[in-house]
């Protein structure tokens, strides 16, 4: 069984919710994707945005469980994208992240958390405004 790191930034960030769906998340840890911002319309997605960081959870899941999660109704518009997530201690992990093929328009909600130039290390805690936007 192949296990892959996956970066979740929305509904699937809750490991207990994934377990209730029959998934087996392991090595669950906070992470950030430098160079991305979350955009929320009818659905959430990440878009490339230099100087920003999107926050979420990195976890390891068997590939067939990842595929099953994204085969649900309304999720067929998401496609896997290779990313490099950054953990709290600055460690980098190659992962997969699912994003919409066609993101919401730029005038829809977007959360860009700019990283201070001096903080090349660990990503900051999830900013309260970021948490409020993704809830």
Coordinates of C-alpha atoms in Angstrom, one line a residue:
X1 CA 0.0 0.0 0.0
X2 CA 1.5 3.3 -1.1
X3 CA 1.1 6.2 1.4
X4 CA 1.4 9.7 0.2
X5 CA 1.7 13.1 2.0
X6 CA -1.3 15.3 1.2
X7 CA -1.9 18.9 2.1
X8 CA -5.4 19.8 3.1
X9 CA -6.6 23.4 3.5
X10 CA -10.3 23.1 3.9
X11 CA -12.9 20.6 4.9
X12 CA -10.5 17.6 5.0
X13 CA -8.2 19.2 7.5
X14 CA -10.1 17.4 10.3
X15 CA -8.4 14.0 10.8
X16 CA -11.3 12.8 12.9
X17 CA -13.7 13.6 10.2
X18 CA -11.6 11.6 7.7
X19 CA -11.5 8.7 10.1
X20 CA -15.3 8.8 10.3
X21 CA -15.2 8.3 6.5
X22 CA -13.1 5.2 6.8
X23 CA -9.7 6.9 6.1
X24 CA -6.6 6.3 8.1
X25 CA -4.6 9.6 8.3
X26 CA -1.2 9.3 9.9
X27 CA 1.6 11.8 10.8
X28 CA -0.9 14.7 11.0
X29 CA 0.9 18.0 11.4
X30 CA 0.3 21.7 10.6
X31 CA 1.9 23.1 7.4
X32 CA 2.0 26.0 5.1
X33 CA 2.3 26.4 1.3
X34 CA 4.5 29.4 0.6
X35 CA 3.5 31.1 -2.6
X36 CA -0.2 30.3 -2.4
X37 CA -3.3 32.0 -1.1
X38 CA -6.7 30.5 -0.4
X39 CA -9.6 31.7 -2.6
X40 CA -13.1 31.0 -1.5
X41 CA -16.1 31.1 -3.8
X42 CA -18.7 28.4 -4.0
X43 CA -15.8 26.1 -3.3
X44 CA -12.3 26.8 -1.8
X45 CA -9.1 26.4 -3.7
X46 CA -5.5 27.5 -3.6
X47 CA -4.1 29.9 -6.2
X48 CA -0.4 30.9 -6.7
X49 CA 0.3 34.2 -5.1
X50 CA 3.9 35.2 -4.6
X51 CA 4.7 36.5 -1.1
X52 CA 1.6 34.8 0.5
X53 CA 1.2 31.6 2.4
X54 CA -1.7 29.2 2.6
X55 CA -2.1 27.2 5.8
X56 CA -3.5 23.8 6.5
X57 CA -2.6 20.3 7.6
X58 CA -0.2 17.8 6.1
X59 CA -1.0 14.1 6.6
X60 CA -0.1 10.8 5.2
X61 CA -2.8 8.7 3.6
X62 CA -2.9 5.7 1.4
X63 CA -3.3 6.8 -2.2
X64 CA -6.6 4.9 -2.7
X65 CA -8.1 6.8 0.3
X66 CA -7.0 10.1 -1.1
X67 CA -8.7 9.1 -4.4
X68 CA -11.8 8.0 -2.6
X69 CA -12.1 11.4 -0.7
X70 CA -12.0 13.3 -4.0
X71 CA -14.4 11.1 -5.8
X72 CA -17.4 12.3 -3.8
X73 CA -20.1 14.5 -5.2
X74 CA -19.1 18.0 -6.0
X75 CA -15.4 17.2 -5.7
X76 CA -14.8 16.1 -9.3
X77 CA -13.6 19.6 -10.3
X78 CA -10.5 19.2 -8.1
X79 CA -7.2 17.9 -9.5
X80 CA -4.0 16.9 -7.8
X81 CA -1.1 19.3 -7.9
X82 CA 2.4 18.6 -6.6
X83 CA 3.5 21.0 -3.9
X84 CA 6.2 21.5 -1.3
X85 CA 4.7 22.0 2.1
X86 CA 6.6 23.6 5.0
X87 CA 6.2 22.3 8.5
X88 CA 6.4 24.3 11.8
X89 CA 10.2 23.6 12.1
X90 CA 10.9 24.6 8.5
X91 CA 11.1 21.1 7.2
X92 CA 9.9 20.7 3.6
X93 CA 7.8 17.8 2.4
X94 CA 6.8 17.0 -1.2
X95 CA 3.1 16.4 -1.2
X96 CA 0.0 16.5 -3.3
X97 CA -2.7 19.2 -2.9
X98 CA -6.1 19.2 -4.7
X99 CA -7.2 22.4 -6.3
X100 CA -10.0 23.5 -8.6
X101 CA -9.2 23.4 -12.3
X102 CA -11.0 26.7 -12.6
X103 CA -10.6 28.8 -9.5
X104 CA -13.2 31.3 -8.3
X105 CA -12.8 34.8 -9.8
X106 CA -10.3 37.1 -8.2
X107 CA -13.1 39.4 -6.9
X108 CA -14.3 36.5 -4.7
X109 CA -12.9 36.1 -1.3
X110 CA -9.2 35.6 -1.1
X111 CA -7.0 35.3 2.0
X112 CA -3.3 36.2 1.5
X113 CA -1.2 36.0 4.6
X114 CA 2.1 37.7 3.8
X115 CA 5.2 36.3 5.4
X116 CA 7.6 38.7 6.9
X117 CA 10.9 38.7 4.9
X118 CA 12.9 38.0 8.1
X119 CA 11.0 34.8 8.9
X120 CA 12.6 32.2 6.6
X121 CA 12.1 29.5 9.3
X122 CA 8.9 28.1 10.7
X123 CA 5.6 29.4 9.4
X124 CA 3.7 31.5 12.0
X125 CA 0.6 30.1 13.8
X126 CA -2.5 30.3 11.7
X127 CA -3.6 33.9 11.8
X128 CA -7.0 34.4 13.3
X129 CA -8.3 36.2 10.2
X130 CA -7.2 33.2 8.1
X131 CA -9.0 30.8 10.4
X132 CA -12.1 32.9 10.3
X133 CA -12.1 32.9 6.5
X134 CA -11.8 29.2 6.1
X135 CA -14.4 28.2 8.6

